[in-house]
Amino acid sequence: MKAIQLTAPSLCAFRHTELPEPTAGRGEVLVRLRAAALNFVDVAIATGHFPAASFPMIPGTDGAGEVAALGEGVNGLAVGDRVIPHFMPNWQGGAITPGAVAAMRGINLPGSLAEYVVVPAASLVALPAHLDFIQGATLPIAATTAWNAVRSAAVRPGSVVLLLGTGGVSLFALQFAKASGATVILASSSDDKLERARLLGADHLINYRATPDWHEQVLSLTDGRGADLVVETVGGATLGRSLQAAAVGGTVFTVGFVTGTLASVDLMPIIVKALRVLGNNTGSVADLAEAARAMAAHRLVPVIDRVFGLDEVGLAYAELNGGGRHFGKLAIRL
Ligand SMILES: NC(=O)c1ccc[n+]([C@@H]2O[C@H](COP(=O)([O-])OP(=O)(O)OC[C@H]3O[C@@H](n4cnc5c(N)ncnc54)[C@H](OP(=O)(O)O)[C@@H]3O)[C@@H](O)[C@H]2O)c1
């Protein structure tokens, strides 16, 4: 089969290659991949900022395709079914455990930049009927995380949700939060992106470059109350302000590290406002399935900035690595 290998932690180390087609064993499925989507962690691996198991490896955390063959003992699936293989195939549901998050596609398991992949049948989620392969490929990491964020704070009509930036997680969170009836405040570096976010339903827009003390703007927009949920996708540079922007009893859903993992913060807002600072590591297959059902129920369509060809993988990674040029997701057609 045709595949792309990353031979070293370098954006210049992608290699087109031919590999033997894998075979589905008991309880497994051979998937013909049709699309992949990039996440920040893909770039972190390809730049040596996140450890991969070994090189060469087939990169690509997220993808979608169709069932090509069934291993022994697999029921409920048929050749040709459109499916999304989850990024963490061992975490089928329930609480996080070390074993659940130990196996990750595109990190220490074969990823999506190949014609075929073998995955456990139990790690597959049906691709929502209203989405194509490219749209479906964007769901495993970003939509699952955004779905878990919105659920973690029981977002409902009247809730205020603060989103930072216009990357994949933020825009899925925008869609889920609006579908739940929340008021959304979104901060971005660009007025043009803010306008696009407004068209997607964001209620209040803040340019965080023009307004560096954006947490004060959040408080003033909410009559001093703050946000019930802050989806902290940015990391070191913003955590302190996110804590200040949160409402009493609010949730700061802490997932991102685009500006690094080290933060020096004032603990007082956490203590005084009894904040829930929640970590999250993507989510289970069941969480992805719920996120996909929510997309289907509300006819939500992932926001995709650009689709690259298989001969443009290096370009796609470089675009994401450029930081903040994109709006939503970057995908690769296989
Ligand atoms: N732990 C988990 O479960 C989990 C799951 C998914 C993702 N993540 C992490 O979450 C982060 C976001 O993921 P993603 O896929 O959405 O990334 P992404 O698509 O690369 O988006 C990142 C966005 O962050 C915004 N940004 C950068 N600096 C900012 C700042 N100082 N203030 C506000 N916004 C800023 C930019 O938006 P503008 O261009 O609009 O300014 C940029 O587009 C990454 O670190 C990723 O690894 C974690």
Short mmCIF file of C-alpha atoms and ligand atoms in Angstrom, two decimals:
data_model
loop_
_atom_site.label_atom_id
_atom_site.label_comp_id
_atom_site.label_asym_id
_atom_site.label_seq_id
_atom_site.Cartn_x
_atom_site.Cartn_y
_atom_site.Cartn_z
CA MET A 1 0.00 0.00 0.00
CA LYS A 2 1.02 3.63 -0.46
CA ALA A 3 1.95 5.37 2.78
CA ILE A 4 3.73 8.40 4.07
CA GLN A 5 6.35 7.88 6.74
CA LEU A 6 7.87 10.42 9.04
CA THR A 7 11.47 9.26 9.32
CA ALA A 8 12.61 11.70 12.02
CA PRO A 9 11.11 14.48 14.16
CA SER A 10 11.48 17.04 11.38
CA LEU A 11 9.08 18.80 9.01
CA CYS A 12 11.51 17.83 6.21
CA ALA A 13 11.40 14.10 7.01
CA PHE A 14 8.22 12.97 5.19
CA ARG A 15 8.84 10.07 2.79
CA HIS A 16 6.42 8.53 0.27
CA THR A 17 6.80 4.78 0.47
CA GLU A 18 5.23 1.38 -0.32
CA LEU A 19 4.47 -0.88 2.65
CA PRO A 20 2.80 -4.30 2.93
CA GLU A 21 -0.99 -4.05 3.31
CA PRO A 22 -1.91 -4.95 6.92
CA THR A 23 -4.34 -7.80 7.65
CA ALA A 24 -7.24 -7.62 10.09
CA GLY A 25 -6.98 -10.13 12.93
CA ARG A 26 -9.68 -11.30 15.31
CA GLY A 27 -11.90 -8.39 16.39
CA GLU A 28 -10.15 -6.03 13.97
CA VAL A 29 -11.13 -4.20 10.80
CA LEU A 30 -9.13 -3.17 7.75
CA VAL A 31 -10.06 0.41 6.89
CA ARG A 32 -9.37 2.03 3.50
CA LEU A 33 -8.52 5.55 4.58
CA ARG A 34 -9.96 8.35 2.44
CA ALA A 35 -9.00 11.47 4.40
CA ALA A 36 -6.85 12.66 7.27
CA ALA A 37 -7.00 15.81 9.36
CA LEU A 38 -4.21 17.57 11.21
CA ASN A 39 -4.06 18.45 14.86
CA PHE A 40 -1.59 20.57 16.77
CA VAL A 41 -0.12 17.36 18.22
CA ASP A 42 0.79 16.12 14.70
CA VAL A 43 2.99 19.17 14.26
CA ALA A 44 4.37 18.76 17.79
CA ILE A 45 5.49 15.22 16.84
CA ALA A 46 6.97 16.35 13.53
CA THR A 47 8.93 19.11 15.23
CA GLY A 48 10.21 17.01 18.14
CA HIS A 49 7.97 18.69 20.75
CA PHE A 50 5.93 15.56 21.52
CA PRO A 51 7.50 12.11 21.80
CA ALA A 52 6.58 9.52 19.16
CA ALA A 53 7.32 5.86 19.90
CA SER A 54 9.88 5.42 17.16
CA PHE A 55 10.81 6.46 13.63
CA PRO A 56 10.02 5.80 10.85
CA MET A 57 6.31 5.93 11.64
CA ILE A 58 3.06 6.54 9.75
CA PRO A 59 1.85 9.90 11.07
CA GLY A 60 -1.67 11.34 11.16
CA THR A 61 -3.75 11.19 14.33
CA ASP A 62 -7.16 11.64 12.70
CA GLY A 63 -8.76 10.11 9.65
CA ALA A 64 -11.85 8.61 8.06
CA GLY A 65 -12.51 5.93 5.49
CA GLU A 66 -14.49 2.86 4.67
CA VAL A 67 -14.42 -0.72 5.87
CA ALA A 68 -12.35 -2.81 3.44
CA ALA A 69 -12.30 -6.17 5.27
CA LEU A 70 -13.51 -7.67 8.52
CA GLY A 71 -11.42 -9.81 10.85
CA GLU A 72 -12.81 -12.90 12.52
CA GLY A 73 -15.55 -12.33 15.07
CA VAL A 74 -16.50 -8.82 13.95
CA ASN A 75 -20.25 -8.21 13.92
CA GLY A 76 -22.34 -5.15 13.16
CA LEU A 77 -20.07 -3.79 10.43
CA ALA A 78 -19.99 -4.47 6.69
CA VAL A 79 -17.51 -3.87 3.89
CA GLY A 80 -18.13 -0.37 2.53
CA ASP A 81 -19.39 1.16 5.80
CA ARG A 82 -18.15 4.73 6.23
CA VAL A 83 -16.25 4.92 9.51
CA ILE A 84 -14.07 7.09 11.70
CA PRO A 85 -11.29 5.24 13.55
CA HIS A 86 -10.78 6.84 16.94
CA PHE A 87 -7.40 8.33 17.85
CA MET A 88 -7.28 6.35 21.15
CA PRO A 89 -8.55 2.91 20.06
CA ASN A 90 -8.14 1.25 23.47
CA TRP A 91 -10.36 3.76 25.30
CA GLN A 92 -13.81 2.56 24.42
CA GLY A 93 -15.69 4.32 27.24
CA GLY A 94 -15.77 5.14 30.92
CA ALA A 95 -13.19 6.98 32.97
CA ILE A 96 -9.65 7.61 31.78
CA THR A 97 -7.10 4.95 32.73
CA PRO A 98 -3.39 4.67 31.93
CA GLY A 99 -4.14 1.81 29.52
CA ALA A 100 -6.88 3.78 27.77
CA VAL A 101 -4.56 6.57 26.71
CA ALA A 102 -1.43 4.50 26.15
CA ALA A 103 -2.23 3.67 22.52
CA MET A 104 -2.59 6.59 20.11
CA ARG A 105 -2.89 6.51 16.34
CA GLY A 106 -0.21 8.55 14.62
CA ILE A 107 1.90 8.60 17.77
CA ASN A 108 2.69 5.04 18.80
CA LEU A 109 0.25 3.25 16.44
CA PRO A 110 0.07 3.58 12.64
CA GLY A 111 -1.67 6.82 11.72
CA SER A 112 -3.89 8.00 8.87
CA LEU A 113 -1.43 8.93 6.13
CA ALA A 114 -1.67 5.53 4.44
CA GLU A 115 -4.04 3.72 2.12
CA TYR A 116 -5.01 1.20 4.79
CA VAL A 117 -4.95 0.77 8.54
CA VAL A 118 -6.03 -2.06 10.84
CA VAL A 119 -7.87 -1.00 14.00
CA PRO A 120 -10.03 -2.71 16.63
CA ALA A 121 -13.65 -2.88 15.45
CA ALA A 122 -14.68 -1.36 18.79
CA SER A 123 -12.71 1.81 18.01
CA LEU A 124 -14.80 2.66 14.94
CA VAL A 125 -17.57 5.25 14.93
CA ALA A 126 -20.07 5.61 12.09
CA LEU A 127 -19.42 8.66 9.94
CA PRO A 128 -22.50 10.93 10.18
CA ALA A 129 -24.53 10.64 6.98
CA HIS A 130 -24.45 14.38 6.25
CA LEU A 131 -20.63 14.52 6.31
CA ASP A 132 -18.08 13.48 3.70
CA PHE A 133 -14.81 11.68 4.48
CA ILE A 134 -12.82 14.90 4.80
CA GLN A 135 -15.31 16.41 7.21
CA GLY A 136 -15.52 13.15 9.19
CA ALA A 137 -11.74 12.96 9.46
CA THR A 138 -11.72 16.16 11.52
CA LEU A 139 -13.82 14.74 14.36
CA PRO A 140 -11.74 12.36 16.54
CA ILE A 141 -9.51 14.74 18.49
CA ALA A 142 -10.98 18.21 18.08
CA ALA A 143 -14.72 17.48 18.10
CA THR A 144 -14.44 14.92 20.91
CA THR A 145 -12.49 17.40 23.03
CA ALA A 146 -14.89 20.25 22.31
CA TRP A 147 -17.86 18.00 23.08
CA ASN A 148 -16.32 16.96 26.39
CA ALA A 149 -15.67 20.62 27.22
CA VAL A 150 -19.27 21.65 26.64
CA ARG A 151 -20.58 18.63 28.56
CA SER A 152 -18.17 19.15 31.46
CA ALA A 153 -19.86 22.43 32.33
CA ALA A 154 -23.41 21.25 31.53
CA VAL A 155 -23.71 24.12 29.04
CA ARG A 156 -27.32 25.14 28.49
CA PRO A 157 -29.36 28.23 27.54
CA GLY A 158 -28.07 31.12 29.64
CA SER A 159 -24.54 29.69 29.98
CA VAL A 160 -21.66 31.90 28.92
CA VAL A 161 -18.80 30.16 27.10
CA LEU A 162 -15.42 31.78 26.42
CA LEU A 163 -13.34 30.45 23.52
CA LEU A 164 -9.76 31.37 22.74
CA GLY A 165 -8.71 31.50 19.10
CA THR A 166 -10.25 30.04 15.98
CA GLY A 167 -8.48 26.69 15.78
CA GLY A 168 -10.14 23.31 15.43
CA VAL A 169 -11.17 22.80 19.06
CA SER A 170 -12.50 26.35 19.50
CA LEU A 171 -14.71 26.22 16.41
CA PHE A 172 -16.19 22.82 17.29
CA ALA A 173 -16.81 24.20 20.80
CA LEU A 174 -18.48 27.25 19.21
CA GLN A 175 -20.83 24.98 17.26
CA PHE A 176 -21.66 22.75 20.25
CA ALA A 177 -22.08 25.71 22.62
CA LYS A 178 -24.45 27.52 20.26
CA ALA A 179 -26.41 24.31 19.67
CA SER A 180 -26.78 24.11 23.48
CA GLY A 181 -28.20 27.65 23.63
CA ALA A 182 -25.17 29.34 25.21
CA THR A 183 -23.86 32.85 24.73
CA VAL A 184 -20.37 32.61 23.22
CA ILE A 185 -17.54 35.09 23.64
CA LEU A 186 -14.67 34.39 21.26
CA ALA A 187 -11.19 35.96 21.22
CA SER A 188 -8.97 35.90 18.14
CA SER A 189 -5.89 37.65 16.82
CA SER A 190 -7.65 38.76 13.65
CA ASP A 191 -10.71 40.91 12.93
CA ASP A 192 -11.29 38.97 9.75
CA LYS A 193 -11.45 35.67 11.69
CA LEU A 194 -13.70 37.31 14.30
CA GLU A 195 -16.12 38.25 11.54
CA ARG A 196 -16.12 34.65 10.31
CA ALA A 197 -16.74 33.47 13.89
CA ARG A 198 -19.66 35.90 14.13
CA LEU A 199 -21.20 34.30 11.04
CA LEU A 200 -20.89 30.93 12.82
CA GLY A 201 -22.87 32.31 15.77
CA ALA A 202 -20.34 33.85 18.18
CA ASP A 203 -22.17 36.55 20.15
CA HIS A 204 -19.30 38.71 21.41
CA LEU A 205 -15.93 39.14 19.71
CA ILE A 206 -12.63 40.28 21.20
CA ASN A 207 -9.41 40.91 19.32
CA TYR A 208 -6.88 39.74 21.91
CA ARG A 209 -4.06 41.65 20.19
CA ALA A 210 -5.95 44.95 20.32
CA THR A 211 -7.28 44.12 23.81
CA PRO A 212 -4.49 42.37 25.72
CA ASP A 213 -6.52 42.56 28.96
CA TRP A 214 -9.34 40.63 27.32
CA HIS A 215 -10.38 39.03 30.62
CA GLU A 216 -11.65 42.46 31.71
CA GLN A 217 -13.68 42.71 28.52
CA VAL A 218 -15.23 39.29 29.29
CA LEU A 219 -16.20 40.52 32.76
CA SER A 220 -17.65 43.72 31.38
CA LEU A 221 -19.65 41.87 28.69
CA THR A 222 -21.17 39.67 31.42
CA ASP A 223 -21.95 42.40 33.98
CA GLY A 224 -19.01 41.27 36.10
CA ARG A 225 -20.13 37.63 36.22
CA GLY A 226 -17.57 36.00 33.89
CA ALA A 227 -17.77 32.85 31.78
CA ASP A 228 -19.29 29.62 33.07
CA LEU A 229 -16.95 27.69 30.79
CA VAL A 230 -13.56 28.73 29.45
CA VAL A 231 -12.13 26.33 26.89
CA GLU A 232 -8.40 26.87 27.55
CA THR A 233 -6.86 25.89 24.22
CA VAL A 234 -3.86 28.20 24.39
CA GLY A 235 -1.84 27.35 27.51
CA GLY A 236 0.93 29.24 29.26
CA ALA A 237 0.18 32.66 27.75
CA THR A 238 -3.51 32.74 28.68
CA LEU A 239 -4.24 30.51 31.68
CA GLY A 240 -3.94 33.36 34.20
CA ARG A 241 -6.41 35.54 32.29
CA SER A 242 -8.72 32.59 31.71
CA LEU A 243 -8.94 32.07 35.48
CA GLN A 244 -9.80 35.74 35.91
CA ALA A 245 -12.42 35.61 33.16
CA ALA A 246 -14.23 32.60 34.69
CA ALA A 247 -17.43 32.99 36.71
CA VAL A 248 -17.82 31.91 40.33
CA GLY A 249 -18.10 28.12 40.26
CA GLY A 250 -17.03 28.15 36.61
CA THR A 251 -15.06 25.54 34.69
CA VAL A 252 -11.71 26.17 33.03
CA PHE A 253 -11.34 23.23 30.66
CA THR A 254 -7.59 23.02 30.25
CA VAL A 255 -6.46 21.28 27.08
CA GLY A 256 -4.08 23.41 25.03
CA PHE A 257 -0.41 24.22 24.92
CA VAL A 258 0.02 26.24 21.73
CA THR A 259 1.95 28.83 23.78
CA GLY A 260 3.70 26.25 25.95
CA THR A 261 2.92 24.18 29.01
CA LEU A 262 4.42 26.38 31.71
CA ALA A 263 2.22 28.94 33.42
CA SER A 264 2.75 31.05 36.49
CA VAL A 265 -0.71 31.91 37.77
CA ASP A 266 -2.35 33.61 40.72
CA LEU A 267 -4.20 30.87 42.61
CA MET A 268 -6.62 33.33 44.20
CA PRO A 269 -9.31 33.17 41.45
CA ILE A 270 -9.31 29.36 41.71
CA ILE A 271 -9.73 29.53 45.48
CA VAL A 272 -12.11 32.48 45.82
CA LYS A 273 -14.36 31.50 42.90
CA ALA A 274 -14.10 27.74 43.65
CA LEU A 275 -13.20 27.16 39.99
CA ARG A 276 -13.07 23.71 38.48
CA VAL A 277 -9.80 23.57 36.54
CA LEU A 278 -10.33 20.40 34.55
CA GLY A 279 -7.71 18.60 32.53
CA ASN A 280 -8.71 16.49 29.55
CA ASN A 281 -6.98 14.04 27.29
CA THR A 282 -9.19 13.89 24.16
CA GLY A 283 -11.83 11.30 25.17
CA SER A 284 -13.11 7.81 24.56
CA VAL A 285 -14.70 6.14 21.54
CA ALA A 286 -18.06 6.65 23.29
CA ASP A 287 -17.31 10.39 23.59
CA LEU A 288 -16.46 10.57 19.87
CA ALA A 289 -19.67 8.69 19.06
CA GLU A 290 -21.69 11.18 21.11
CA ALA A 291 -19.94 14.12 19.47
CA ALA A 292 -20.70 12.61 16.03
CA ARG A 293 -24.36 12.12 17.04
CA ALA A 294 -24.53 15.75 18.18
CA MET A 295 -23.08 16.85 14.83
CA ALA A 296 -25.74 14.79 13.06
CA ALA A 297 -28.62 15.92 15.28
CA HIS A 298 -27.83 19.60 14.74
CA ARG A 299 -26.63 19.16 11.14
CA LEU A 300 -23.32 20.71 12.14
CA VAL A 301 -20.57 20.74 9.52
CA PRO A 302 -16.90 20.99 10.56
CA VAL A 303 -15.17 24.20 9.59
CA ILE A 304 -12.34 23.27 7.23
CA ASP A 305 -9.90 25.95 6.18
CA ARG A 306 -8.05 24.05 3.49
CA VAL A 307 -7.75 20.57 2.00
CA PHE A 308 -4.31 19.44 0.84
CA GLY A 309 -3.33 16.63 -1.53
CA LEU A 310 -1.18 13.68 -0.50
CA ASP A 311 1.74 15.30 -2.32
CA GLU A 312 1.31 18.41 -0.13
CA VAL A 313 1.68 16.83 3.32
CA GLY A 314 4.79 18.86 4.16
CA LEU A 315 2.94 22.01 3.13
CA ALA A 316 -0.05 21.13 5.30
CA TYR A 317 2.13 20.58 8.35
CA ALA A 318 4.05 23.80 7.65
CA GLU A 319 0.76 25.69 7.44
CA LEU A 320 -0.36 24.45 10.86
CA ASN A 321 3.12 25.04 12.24
CA GLY A 322 2.87 28.63 10.96
CA GLY A 323 0.54 29.21 13.90
CA GLY A 324 -2.76 30.97 13.58
CA ARG A 325 -2.96 31.35 9.80
CA HIS A 326 -5.78 28.83 9.57
CA PHE A 327 -9.44 29.08 10.63
CA GLY A 328 -10.71 25.70 11.83
CA LYS A 329 -9.23 22.49 10.48
CA LEU A 330 -6.65 21.53 7.88
CA ALA A 331 -7.29 18.23 6.09
CA ILE A 332 -5.54 15.92 3.62
CA ARG A 333 -7.33 14.03 0.85
CA LEU A 334 -5.97 10.49 0.47
N1 LIG B 1 -5.88 17.77 25.82
C1 LIG B 1 -6.78 17.53 24.88
O1 LIG B 1 -7.73 16.80 25.06
C2 LIG B 1 -6.61 18.22 23.56
C3 LIG B 1 -7.40 17.87 22.48
C4 LIG B 1 -7.31 18.63 21.31
C5 LIG B 1 -6.38 19.66 21.23
N2 LIG B 1 -5.59 19.92 22.31
C6 LIG B 1 -4.65 21.04 22.28
O2 LIG B 1 -5.41 22.23 22.27
C7 LIG B 1 -4.70 23.24 21.55
C8 LIG B 1 -5.59 23.79 20.46
O3 LIG B 1 -5.83 22.77 19.52
P1 LIG B 1 -6.39 23.13 18.09
O4 LIG B 1 -6.41 21.87 17.31
O5 LIG B 1 -7.64 23.92 18.19
O6 LIG B 1 -5.18 24.06 17.57
P2 LIG B 1 -5.10 25.02 16.34
O7 LIG B 1 -6.11 24.63 15.32
O8 LIG B 1 -3.67 25.09 15.96
O9 LIG B 1 -5.56 26.44 16.92
C9 LIG B 1 -4.77 27.19 17.77
C10 LIG B 1 -5.34 28.61 17.81
O10 LIG B 1 -4.95 29.22 19.03
C11 LIG B 1 -5.13 30.60 18.88
N3 LIG B 1 -4.14 31.31 19.70
C12 LIG B 1 -2.79 31.26 19.60
N4 LIG B 1 -2.26 32.08 20.54
C13 LIG B 1 -3.28 32.63 21.21
C14 LIG B 1 -3.37 33.56 22.30
N5 LIG B 1 -2.30 34.09 22.86
N6 LIG B 1 -4.61 33.89 22.75
C15 LIG B 1 -5.73 33.35 22.19
N7 LIG B 1 -5.69 32.47 21.14
C16 LIG B 1 -4.48 32.12 20.68
C17 LIG B 1 -5.01 30.93 17.40
O11 LIG B 1 -6.28 31.48 17.00
P3 LIG B 1 -6.41 32.86 16.19
O12 LIG B 1 -5.63 32.65 14.93
O13 LIG B 1 -7.86 33.04 15.99
O14 LIG B 1 -5.82 33.94 17.05
C18 LIG B 1 -4.78 29.55 16.77
O15 LIG B 1 -5.42 29.39 15.55
C19 LIG B 1 -3.41 22.57 21.08
O16 LIG B 1 -2.40 22.81 22.01
C20 LIG B 1 -3.76 21.09 21.06
O17 LIG B 1 -2.62 20.27 21.20
C21 LIG B 1 -5.68 19.21 23.45
#
